[in-house]
Amino acid sequence: MTRTLRIGLLGCGVVGTGVLQLLRDHRERLTSRVDVALEVRRIGVRDIARPRDAIVPTKLLTDDLTSVVEADDVDVVVEVMGGLDVAGPLMRRALERGKHVVTANKALIAEYGSDLLEVAHAHGADLYFEAAVAGGIPILRVLRESLVSDRVTRLRGVVNGTSNYILSRMAQEGVDFEVALREAQAAGYAEADPALDINGGDAAHKLAILATLAFGARVTPANVYTEGIDTVAAEDIAFARNLGYAIKPLAVARETPSGQLDLRVHPALIPRDNALANIHDAINAVQIDAAALGSGLLSGPGAGQLPTAMSVLSDIVDVARNYAAGAHGRVPPRAVREVRLADIPVHDILELRARYYLRFSVADRPGVLGFLATVLGAHDVSIEQMFQEGRSDEMRWATVVILTHRARERDIRDAIAEIERDEYVYRPAHRILIEE
Ligand code: HSE
C-alpha cells in the first residue's frame, strides 16, 4: 500500500499557491515516481480572510501557525511565508519535533542555516532549501551532488530576478526604474520588501548559501560586499551599451590565489559577448568554474510562481524518498556536515583589483579633463578611455565617462573622494566595476 507524506504548508501566497497547483497537476506522476502519496493536511496563513486562488482548500486554512508545526498529522513543514521573526522560530520548532522542513527562505538559511541544520541533524530531520537560490534553477543540487567530486574555484552569476528585470527593462525599452519595479512586483518576482531586491540584500543571501556549498566555507551575508542597483542611471546603461557592455546585477564568489574568498554583489559592466550579459528579465544564471569541469553555465527562471514552486516540490520529493527509505541526512544539505565547514578568510573589497567605469558631472571649463586625469593618476589609476558628452549651453556642465585600466578599489574610492571635493564637480560621481 502506498504510504502518505503529510504536508503542513506555512504561507499560501504566490509560491504556496504554486505548490498546491503542482501537487494537483502532477499528482499521478509524483506518486508513481516517489511511491509515496503527497497530501496537504494544514495550511497556516497570517490572514485567513485574504482572497485566494480557487485551488486553495479553504477548509485547511488556519491562522494558528504554531498548530501547523505542532500537529501530529504533519510529517513535513513547507515554509514559503518568508521573513525571519515568525518563520525562524516556527522552523526551529518543527525541526525540534523531528519534522522535516522544506523552505524557500533564503534570508533564514543564509543567516541561521548552520544552527537550523544542526537542530535538524540532532532530531533526525531533513532540511532542504533548493528554492531559496535562483528559483527554478537546480543550482544547489548541482553543487551538492554533481560537483561534489570537483573543486569549485569561482561562481559568478545573476541571482536576483527583480533587479535583472528592472535593468533589462530600462535597457531594452527605456522604462523608468519605478515602473519596471512595479511590473516586477505585479509579476510576482519581487520580495515582500522589494528593498531587498534593489539593495542587493536578496542576492547577498543567495550568494552566502551558494558560497557555503561551493567552498565548504562558513559564509553569511555579512561576509558579502553588497551594493544595490539603485545607483545605476539610464545614462550609465546607454554609455555602457555604446562601449560594448551590458550592466547586470552580478554576484561573485571566487577563491583568490592567496586562498581567500572574494565575495561580492554589485552592478557590473559585462562585455556583451559574455553569456551573463545576455541573461535578461527575471532569468538567472550561474557560471561555475571548477578544476575538473572547466566552466559551465546554468540558467533559467530565477523567480516566479511555478519555477519556484517546482523547486520547493522537488525538495518535498527528496523528503518523501527519504521517508520511503526510512533514511535521512545521507546527503548533507550544504554538501558537508556543518561541523566540517571551514572558516576561510574573506578578501578585503578595498584590495580588489578591477577595471572601472567612472562617470563625472563637471563644470565645462578649461582644464577639467586634465584635473580628472591628474587626480586619478596621483592615486595610481590609469585611464584606458575617456570621453566627454552632453554639454548644455545654459548649464555649462558636461558628463565625462572614463574607463580605467585595472586599479585597486581603495585607490578608485580615494580618487573619487578627492575629485568630488572640487567645487566644479557635481556629486555623486558614479563608479561601476567592469567584470571581465
Ligand atoms: N525576489 C527574488 C528575485 C525572488 O527577484 O530574484 C526569487 O528568489
CSV table of C-alpha atoms and ligand atoms in Angstrom, one decimal:
chain,number,residue,atom,x,y,z
A,1,MET,CA,0.0,0.0,0.0
A,2,THR,CA,1.3,3.5,-0.9
A,3,ARG,CA,2.3,5.5,2.2
A,4,THR,CA,1.4,9.1,2.6
A,5,LEU,CA,3.7,12.1,3.4
A,6,ARG,CA,1.5,14.6,5.2
A,7,ILE,CA,2.4,18.2,4.4
A,8,GLY,CA,1.8,21.3,6.6
A,9,LEU,CA,2.2,24.5,4.5
A,10,LEU,CA,3.2,27.7,6.1
A,11,GLY,CA,2.3,30.6,3.8
A,12,CYS,CA,-0.1,30.5,0.9
A,13,GLY,CA,0.9,33.4,-1.3
A,14,VAL,CA,2.4,33.2,-4.8
A,15,VAL,CA,4.7,30.3,-4.1
A,16,GLY,CA,2.5,28.4,-1.8
A,17,THR,CA,-0.4,28.5,-4.3
A,18,GLY,CA,2.0,27.3,-6.9
A,19,VAL,CA,3.0,24.3,-4.8
A,20,LEU,CA,-0.7,23.4,-4.4
A,21,GLN,CA,-1.2,23.7,-8.2
A,22,LEU,CA,1.8,21.4,-9.0
A,23,LEU,CA,0.7,18.9,-6.4
A,24,ARG,CA,-2.7,18.8,-8.2
A,25,ASP,CA,-1.3,18.8,-11.8
A,26,HIS,CA,1.4,16.2,-11.2
A,27,ARG,CA,-0.4,14.1,-8.6
A,28,GLU,CA,-0.2,10.8,-10.5
A,29,ARG,CA,3.2,11.3,-11.9
A,30,LEU,CA,4.6,12.2,-8.5
A,31,THR,CA,3.0,9.2,-6.8
A,32,SER,CA,4.5,6.8,-9.4
A,33,ARG,CA,7.9,8.5,-9.2
A,34,VAL,CA,8.1,8.6,-5.4
A,35,ASP,CA,5.8,5.7,-4.4
A,36,VAL,CA,4.6,8.0,-1.6
A,37,ALA,CA,1.3,10.0,-1.8
A,38,LEU,CA,1.8,13.7,-1.0
A,39,GLU,CA,-1.1,15.2,0.8
A,40,VAL,CA,-1.5,18.7,2.3
A,41,ARG,CA,-3.1,18.5,5.7
A,42,ARG,CA,-2.8,22.0,7.0
A,43,ILE,CA,-2.2,25.5,5.6
A,44,GLY,CA,-1.0,28.2,8.0
A,45,VAL,CA,-1.5,31.8,6.9
A,46,ARG,CA,-1.4,35.2,8.6
A,47,ASP,CA,-4.8,36.4,7.2
A,48,ILE,CA,-7.5,33.8,6.5
A,49,ALA,CA,-9.8,36.4,5.0
A,50,ARG,CA,-7.5,37.3,2.2
A,51,PRO,CA,-8.9,36.4,-1.3
A,52,ARG,CA,-7.2,33.3,-2.6
A,53,ASP,CA,-7.0,31.2,-5.8
A,54,ALA,CA,-9.8,28.7,-6.1
A,55,ILE,CA,-7.2,25.9,-5.8
A,56,VAL,CA,-6.6,26.7,-2.2
A,57,PRO,CA,-8.7,24.3,0.0
A,58,THR,CA,-10.1,26.9,2.4
A,59,LYS,CA,-11.1,24.3,5.0
A,60,LEU,CA,-7.4,23.6,5.6
A,61,LEU,CA,-6.6,27.2,6.4
A,62,THR,CA,-5.6,28.3,9.9
A,63,ASP,CA,-4.1,31.5,11.3
A,64,ASP,CA,-2.7,29.5,14.2
A,65,LEU,CA,0.8,29.0,12.6
A,66,THR,CA,2.1,27.1,15.6
A,67,SER,CA,-0.6,24.5,15.3
A,68,VAL,CA,0.9,23.5,11.9
A,69,VAL,CA,4.3,22.8,13.2
A,70,GLU,CA,3.0,21.1,16.4
A,71,ALA,CA,0.4,18.9,14.6
A,72,ASP,CA,0.8,15.1,14.8
A,73,ASP,CA,-0.7,14.7,11.4
A,74,VAL,CA,2.1,16.7,9.7
A,75,ASP,CA,5.4,15.0,8.6
A,76,VAL,CA,6.9,17.8,6.7
A,77,VAL,CA,6.6,21.5,7.1
A,78,VAL,CA,6.9,23.5,3.9
A,79,GLU,CA,7.7,27.1,4.7
A,80,VAL,CA,7.0,29.6,2.0
A,81,MET,CA,6.0,32.6,4.1
A,82,GLY,CA,9.4,34.3,4.2
A,83,GLY,CA,10.8,36.7,6.8
A,84,LEU,CA,12.9,35.9,9.8
A,85,ASP,CA,11.0,36.7,13.0
A,86,VAL,CA,8.0,34.5,12.6
A,87,ALA,CA,9.3,31.8,10.2
A,88,GLY,CA,12.5,31.3,12.1
A,89,PRO,CA,11.1,30.1,15.4
A,90,LEU,CA,8.4,28.0,13.6
A,91,MET,CA,11.0,26.3,11.5
A,92,ARG,CA,13.2,25.6,14.5
A,93,ARG,CA,10.2,24.2,16.5
A,94,ALA,CA,9.2,21.9,13.6
A,95,LEU,CA,12.8,20.5,13.4
A,96,GLU,CA,12.9,20.0,17.2
A,97,ARG,CA,9.7,18.0,16.9
A,98,GLY,CA,11.5,15.8,14.3
A,99,LYS,CA,9.5,17.1,11.4
A,100,HIS,CA,11.2,17.6,8.1
A,101,VAL,CA,11.3,21.1,6.7
A,102,VAL,CA,11.4,22.4,3.1
A,103,THR,CA,11.8,26.1,2.7
A,104,ALA,CA,12.3,28.8,0.1
A,105,ASN,CA,13.5,31.3,2.8
A,106,LYS,CA,17.0,32.4,1.7
A,107,ALA,CA,17.4,35.0,4.5
A,108,LEU,CA,16.8,32.4,7.1
A,109,ILE,CA,19.1,29.8,5.6
A,110,ALA,CA,21.8,32.4,4.9
A,111,GLU,CA,21.7,33.9,8.4
A,112,TYR,CA,20.9,30.9,10.5
A,113,GLY,CA,21.5,27.9,8.3
A,114,SER,CA,24.2,26.3,10.5
A,115,ASP,CA,22.1,26.5,13.6
A,116,LEU,CA,19.0,25.1,11.9
A,117,LEU,CA,20.9,22.3,10.2
A,118,GLU,CA,22.4,21.3,13.5
A,119,VAL,CA,18.9,21.1,15.0
A,120,ALA,CA,17.7,19.1,12.1
A,121,HIS,CA,20.7,16.7,12.4
A,122,ALA,CA,20.1,16.3,16.1
A,123,HIS,CA,16.5,15.4,15.7
A,124,GLY,CA,16.8,13.1,12.6
A,125,ALA,CA,15.0,15.6,10.3
A,126,ASP,CA,15.7,16.7,6.8
A,127,LEU,CA,16.0,20.4,5.9
A,128,TYR,CA,16.1,21.3,2.2
A,129,PHE,CA,16.1,24.7,0.5
A,130,GLU,CA,16.6,24.4,-3.3
A,131,ALA,CA,14.1,27.2,-4.0
A,132,ALA,CA,16.0,29.6,-1.9
A,133,VAL,CA,18.5,30.3,-4.6
A,134,ALA,CA,17.8,31.1,-8.3
A,135,GLY,CA,14.2,30.0,-8.3
A,136,GLY,CA,13.7,27.2,-10.8
A,137,ILE,CA,17.4,26.5,-11.5
A,138,PRO,CA,18.6,23.4,-9.6
A,139,ILE,CA,21.9,25.0,-8.6
A,140,LEU,CA,22.1,23.7,-5.1
A,141,ARG,CA,21.7,20.1,-6.2
A,142,VAL,CA,24.4,20.5,-8.8
A,143,LEU,CA,26.8,22.0,-6.3
A,144,ARG,CA,25.9,19.5,-3.6
A,145,GLU,CA,25.6,16.3,-5.6
A,146,SER,CA,27.2,16.7,-9.0
A,147,LEU,CA,30.2,18.8,-8.3
A,148,VAL,CA,30.9,17.0,-5.0
A,149,SER,CA,33.7,15.3,-6.9
A,150,ASP,CA,35.3,18.6,-8.1
A,151,ARG,CA,36.9,21.7,-6.7
A,152,VAL,CA,34.9,24.9,-7.5
A,153,THR,CA,37.1,27.9,-7.9
A,154,ARG,CA,34.6,30.6,-8.9
A,155,LEU,CA,30.8,31.2,-9.1
A,156,ARG,CA,29.6,34.2,-11.0
A,157,GLY,CA,26.1,35.0,-11.8
A,158,VAL,CA,22.8,36.9,-11.9
A,159,VAL,CA,20.8,35.6,-8.9
A,160,ASN,CA,18.2,38.3,-8.4
A,161,GLY,CA,15.4,38.2,-10.9
A,162,THR,CA,13.8,41.5,-9.9
A,163,SER,CA,16.9,43.6,-10.3
A,164,ASN,CA,17.8,41.9,-13.6
A,165,TYR,CA,14.2,42.5,-14.8
A,166,ILE,CA,14.5,46.2,-13.9
A,167,LEU,CA,17.8,46.8,-15.6
A,168,SER,CA,16.7,44.8,-18.6
A,169,ARG,CA,13.5,46.9,-19.0
A,170,MET,CA,15.5,50.1,-18.6
A,171,ALA,CA,18.0,48.9,-21.2
A,172,GLN,CA,15.6,47.5,-23.7
A,173,GLU,CA,12.6,49.7,-23.6
A,174,GLY,CA,13.8,52.8,-21.7
A,175,VAL,CA,11.3,52.0,-19.0
A,176,ASP,CA,11.6,54.1,-15.8
A,177,PHE,CA,13.2,52.4,-12.7
A,178,GLU,CA,10.0,52.7,-10.6
A,179,VAL,CA,7.7,51.5,-13.4
A,180,ALA,CA,9.9,48.5,-14.0
A,181,LEU,CA,9.9,47.7,-10.3
A,182,ARG,CA,6.1,47.8,-10.2
A,183,GLU,CA,6.0,45.4,-13.2
A,184,ALA,CA,8.3,43.0,-11.4
A,185,GLN,CA,6.1,43.2,-8.3
A,186,ALA,CA,3.0,42.5,-10.4
A,187,ALA,CA,4.7,39.5,-12.0
A,188,GLY,CA,5.4,38.1,-8.5
A,189,TYR,CA,9.1,38.3,-8.8
A,190,ALA,CA,9.9,40.8,-6.0
A,191,GLU,CA,10.3,40.1,-2.3
A,192,ALA,CA,7.5,41.2,0.0
A,193,ASP,CA,10.0,44.0,0.9
A,194,PRO,CA,11.4,44.9,-2.6
A,195,ALA,CA,14.2,46.9,-1.0
A,196,LEU,CA,16.0,43.6,-0.6
A,197,ASP,CA,15.9,43.1,-4.3
A,198,ILE,CA,17.1,46.6,-5.1
A,199,ASN,CA,19.8,47.0,-2.5
A,200,GLY,CA,21.4,43.6,-3.2
A,201,GLY,CA,20.4,42.0,0.1
A,202,ASP,CA,18.5,39.2,-1.5
A,203,ALA,CA,21.4,38.4,-3.8
A,204,ALA,CA,23.8,38.5,-0.8
A,205,HIS,CA,21.6,35.9,0.9
A,206,LYS,CA,21.8,33.7,-2.1
A,207,LEU,CA,25.5,34.2,-2.6
A,208,ALA,CA,26.2,33.3,1.0
A,209,ILE,CA,24.3,30.0,0.5
A,210,LEU,CA,26.0,29.3,-2.8
A,211,ALA,CA,29.5,30.0,-1.5
A,212,THR,CA,28.9,27.8,1.6
A,213,LEU,CA,28.1,24.9,-0.7
A,214,ALA,CA,30.7,25.6,-3.3
A,215,PHE,CA,33.6,26.2,-1.0
A,216,GLY,CA,32.7,24.3,2.2
A,217,ALA,CA,33.0,27.6,4.0
A,218,ARG,CA,31.0,29.2,6.7
A,219,VAL,CA,29.7,32.2,4.8
A,220,THR,CA,27.0,34.6,6.0
A,221,PRO,CA,25.6,37.7,4.2
A,222,ALA,CA,27.8,39.9,6.5
A,223,ASN,CA,30.8,38.4,4.6
A,224,VAL,CA,29.4,39.6,1.2
A,225,TYR,CA,30.3,43.1,0.0
A,226,THR,CA,26.9,44.4,-1.2
A,227,GLU,CA,25.9,47.2,-3.5
A,228,GLY,CA,22.4,47.6,-4.9
A,229,ILE,CA,21.3,48.6,-8.4
A,230,ASP,CA,19.7,51.8,-7.3
A,231,THR,CA,22.7,53.9,-8.2
A,232,VAL,CA,22.6,52.7,-11.9
A,233,ALA,CA,21.1,55.5,-14.0
A,234,ALA,CA,19.6,55.2,-17.5
A,235,GLU,CA,22.5,57.1,-18.9
A,236,ASP,CA,25.0,54.6,-17.4
A,237,ILE,CA,23.2,51.9,-19.3
A,238,ALA,CA,23.3,53.9,-22.5
A,239,PHE,CA,27.0,54.7,-22.1
A,240,ALA,CA,27.8,51.1,-21.3
A,241,ARG,CA,26.0,49.9,-24.4
A,242,ASN,CA,27.9,52.2,-26.6
A,243,LEU,CA,31.1,50.9,-25.1
A,244,GLY,CA,30.1,47.3,-25.8
A,245,TYR,CA,28.9,46.3,-22.3
A,246,ALA,CA,25.6,45.5,-20.5
A,247,ILE,CA,25.0,46.4,-16.9
A,248,LYS,CA,23.9,43.4,-14.8
A,249,PRO,CA,23.3,42.7,-11.1
A,250,LEU,CA,26.3,40.5,-10.5
A,251,ALA,CA,27.1,38.1,-7.7
A,252,VAL,CA,30.6,36.7,-7.4
A,253,ALA,CA,32.2,34.1,-5.1
A,254,ARG,CA,35.8,33.4,-6.0
A,255,GLU,CA,38.8,31.8,-4.4
A,256,THR,CA,41.7,34.2,-4.7
A,257,PRO,CA,45.3,33.0,-5.4
A,258,SER,CA,46.1,33.7,-1.7
A,259,GLY,CA,43.3,31.3,-0.6
A,260,GLN,CA,40.8,34.0,0.5
A,261,LEU,CA,37.2,34.2,-0.7
A,262,ASP,CA,36.2,37.2,-2.8
A,263,LEU,CA,32.5,37.6,-2.1
A,264,ARG,CA,30.6,40.5,-3.7
A,265,VAL,CA,27.2,41.6,-5.0
A,266,HIS,CA,27.1,44.7,-7.1
A,267,PRO,CA,26.0,46.0,-10.5
A,268,ALA,CA,28.8,45.4,-13.1
A,269,LEU,CA,29.6,46.2,-16.7
A,270,ILE,CA,29.9,42.9,-18.5
A,271,PRO,CA,31.2,42.6,-22.1
A,272,ARG,CA,28.4,41.9,-24.4
A,273,ASP,CA,30.0,38.7,-25.7
A,274,ASN,CA,29.9,37.2,-22.2
A,275,ALA,CA,26.9,34.9,-21.6
A,276,LEU,CA,25.9,36.8,-18.5
A,277,ALA,CA,25.4,40.0,-20.5
A,278,ASN,CA,22.7,38.2,-22.4
A,279,ILE,CA,20.7,37.0,-19.4
A,280,HIS,CA,17.6,39.2,-19.4
A,281,ASP,CA,14.4,39.9,-17.5
A,282,ALA,CA,13.8,37.6,-14.5
A,283,ILE,CA,16.1,34.9,-15.8
A,284,ASN,CA,19.0,34.0,-13.5
A,285,ALA,CA,22.3,32.3,-14.4
A,286,VAL,CA,25.3,31.0,-12.6
A,287,GLN,CA,28.6,30.3,-14.2
A,288,ILE,CA,30.6,27.7,-12.4
A,289,ASP,CA,34.4,27.3,-12.8
A,290,ALA,CA,35.8,24.2,-11.3
A,291,ALA,CA,39.1,22.4,-11.5
A,292,ALA,CA,37.9,19.3,-13.4
A,293,LEU,CA,34.7,20.6,-15.0
A,294,GLY,CA,36.3,23.7,-16.6
A,295,SER,CA,33.5,26.1,-17.0
A,296,GLY,CA,29.7,25.6,-17.1
A,297,LEU,CA,26.6,27.7,-17.1
A,298,LEU,CA,23.2,27.0,-15.5
A,299,SER,CA,20.4,29.4,-16.4
A,300,GLY,CA,16.7,29.6,-16.2
A,301,PRO,CA,13.8,31.4,-14.5
A,302,GLY,CA,15.1,32.8,-11.2
A,303,ALA,CA,11.8,33.9,-9.8
A,304,GLY,CA,8.1,33.5,-10.4
A,305,GLN,CA,5.4,31.2,-9.1
A,306,LEU,CA,5.7,27.9,-10.9
A,307,PRO,CA,9.5,27.8,-11.3
A,308,THR,CA,10.0,28.4,-7.6
A,309,ALA,CA,7.1,26.0,-6.6
A,310,MET,CA,8.8,23.4,-8.8
A,311,SER,CA,12.0,23.7,-6.8
A,312,VAL,CA,10.0,23.5,-3.5
A,313,LEU,CA,8.2,20.4,-4.7
A,314,SER,CA,11.5,18.8,-5.8
A,315,ASP,CA,12.7,19.1,-2.1
A,316,ILE,CA,9.4,17.6,-0.9
A,317,VAL,CA,10.1,14.7,-3.2
A,318,ASP,CA,13.5,14.3,-1.7
A,319,VAL,CA,11.9,14.2,1.8
A,320,ALA,CA,9.4,11.7,0.5
A,321,ARG,CA,12.1,9.4,-0.9
A,322,ASN,CA,14.0,9.5,2.4
A,323,TYR,CA,10.7,8.9,4.2
A,324,ALA,CA,10.0,5.9,2.0
A,325,ALA,CA,13.6,4.5,2.6
A,326,GLY,CA,13.4,5.2,6.3
A,327,ALA,CA,16.5,7.4,5.9
A,328,HIS,CA,17.6,10.9,6.4
A,329,GLY,CA,20.8,13.0,6.4
A,330,ARG,CA,22.5,10.8,3.8
A,331,VAL,CA,23.4,13.9,1.7
A,332,PRO,CA,24.3,16.9,3.9
A,333,PRO,CA,22.2,19.8,2.6
A,334,ARG,CA,25.2,22.1,2.4
A,335,ALA,CA,27.4,19.3,0.9
A,336,VAL,CA,29.4,18.8,4.1
A,337,ARG,CA,28.3,18.4,7.7
A,338,GLU,CA,28.0,21.8,9.4
A,339,VAL,CA,30.9,20.9,11.8
A,340,ARG,CA,33.2,20.5,8.8
A,341,LEU,CA,32.6,23.9,7.3
A,342,ALA,CA,35.9,25.9,7.2
A,343,ASP,CA,36.5,29.5,8.3
A,344,ILE,CA,38.1,30.9,5.1
A,345,PRO,CA,39.2,34.5,5.3
A,346,VAL,CA,37.3,37.0,3.2
A,347,HIS,CA,39.1,39.1,0.7
A,348,ASP,CA,39.0,42.8,1.6
A,349,ILE,CA,37.0,44.6,-1.1
A,350,LEU,CA,39.3,47.6,-0.9
A,351,GLU,CA,42.1,45.4,-2.1
A,352,LEU,CA,40.1,44.2,-5.2
A,353,ARG,CA,41.8,45.0,-8.5
A,354,ALA,CA,39.5,45.5,-11.4
A,355,ARG,CA,38.8,47.9,-14.3
A,356,TYR,CA,36.2,50.5,-13.6
A,357,TYR,CA,33.6,52.7,-15.4
A,358,LEU,CA,33.5,56.2,-13.9
A,359,ARG,CA,31.1,58.9,-14.7
A,360,PHE,CA,31.5,62.5,-13.5
A,361,SER,CA,29.3,65.6,-14.0
A,362,VAL,CA,31.7,68.5,-14.2
A,363,ALA,CA,31.6,72.2,-15.0
A,364,ASP,CA,32.6,72.6,-18.6
A,365,ARG,CA,35.7,74.7,-18.2
A,366,PRO,CA,39.2,74.6,-19.5
A,367,GLY,CA,41.4,72.0,-17.7
A,368,VAL,CA,38.7,69.8,-16.3
A,369,LEU,CA,39.8,66.7,-18.1
A,370,GLY,CA,43.4,67.4,-17.1
A,371,PHE,CA,42.2,67.7,-13.5
A,372,LEU,CA,40.4,64.4,-13.6
A,373,ALA,CA,43.4,62.7,-15.2
A,374,THR,CA,45.8,64.2,-12.7
A,375,VAL,CA,43.9,63.1,-9.6
A,376,LEU,CA,43.3,59.6,-10.9
A,377,GLY,CA,47.0,59.3,-11.8
A,378,ALA,CA,48.0,60.5,-8.4
A,379,HIS,CA,46.1,57.6,-7.0
A,380,ASP,CA,47.7,55.1,-9.3
A,381,VAL,CA,44.5,54.9,-11.5
A,382,SER,CA,45.4,54.7,-15.2
A,383,ILE,CA,42.9,55.8,-17.8
A,384,GLU,CA,42.1,53.5,-20.7
A,385,GLN,CA,39.4,55.6,-22.4
A,386,MET,CA,37.9,58.9,-21.7
A,387,PHE,CA,35.2,60.9,-23.4
A,388,GLN,CA,33.0,63.9,-22.7
A,389,GLU,CA,29.4,64.3,-23.7
A,390,GLY,CA,26.2,66.2,-23.1
A,391,ARG,CA,27.4,69.8,-22.8
A,392,SER,CA,24.5,72.1,-22.1
A,393,ASP,CA,25.0,75.7,-23.1
A,394,GLU,CA,22.7,77.1,-20.4
A,395,MET,CA,24.1,74.9,-17.6
A,396,ARG,CA,27.7,74.7,-18.9
A,397,TRP,CA,28.2,71.3,-17.5
A,398,ALA,CA,29.4,68.1,-19.1
A,399,THR,CA,29.4,64.4,-18.5
A,400,VAL,CA,32.8,62.8,-18.5
A,401,VAL,CA,33.0,59.0,-18.8
A,402,ILE,CA,36.2,57.2,-18.0
A,403,LEU,CA,37.2,53.5,-18.3
A,404,THR,CA,40.2,52.7,-16.3
A,405,HIS,CA,42.8,50.1,-16.5
A,406,ARG,CA,43.0,47.7,-13.6
A,407,ALA,CA,43.1,49.6,-10.4
A,408,ARG,CA,42.7,49.0,-6.7
A,409,GLU,CA,39.2,49.6,-5.3
A,410,ARG,CA,40.7,51.6,-2.4
A,411,ASP,CA,42.6,53.9,-4.9
A,412,ILE,CA,39.4,54.4,-7.0
A,413,ARG,CA,37.5,55.4,-3.9
A,414,ASP,CA,40.2,57.8,-2.7
A,415,ALA,CA,40.5,59.4,-6.2
A,416,ILE,CA,36.7,59.9,-6.4
A,417,ALA,CA,36.6,61.4,-2.9
A,418,GLU,CA,39.3,63.9,-3.9
A,419,ILE,CA,37.6,64.7,-7.2
A,420,GLU,CA,34.3,65.2,-5.5
A,421,ARG,CA,35.8,67.8,-3.2
A,422,ASP,CA,36.4,70.1,-6.2
A,423,GLU,CA,33.8,72.9,-6.4
A,424,TYR,CA,33.3,72.3,-10.2
A,425,VAL,CA,32.3,68.6,-9.8
A,426,TYR,CA,28.7,67.7,-9.0
A,427,ARG,CA,28.2,64.8,-6.6
A,428,PRO,CA,27.9,61.9,-6.6
A,429,ALA,CA,30.4,60.6,-9.1
A,430,HIS,CA,29.3,57.1,-10.3
A,431,ARG,CA,31.6,54.1,-10.3
A,432,ILE,CA,30.7,50.7,-11.7
A,433,LEU,CA,33.1,47.7,-11.7
A,434,ILE,CA,33.9,46.1,-15.0
A,435,GLU,CA,33.8,42.3,-14.7
A,436,GLU,CA,36.0,40.7,-17.4
B,1,HSE,N1,12.8,38.4,-5.2
B,1,HSE,C1,13.6,37.3,-5.7
B,1,HSE,C2,14.1,37.7,-7.0
B,1,HSE,C3,12.7,36.1,-5.8
B,1,HSE,O1,13.7,38.6,-7.6
B,1,HSE,O2,15.1,37.0,-7.5
B,1,HSE,C4,13.4,34.8,-6.1
B,1,HSE,O3,14.3,34.5,-5.1
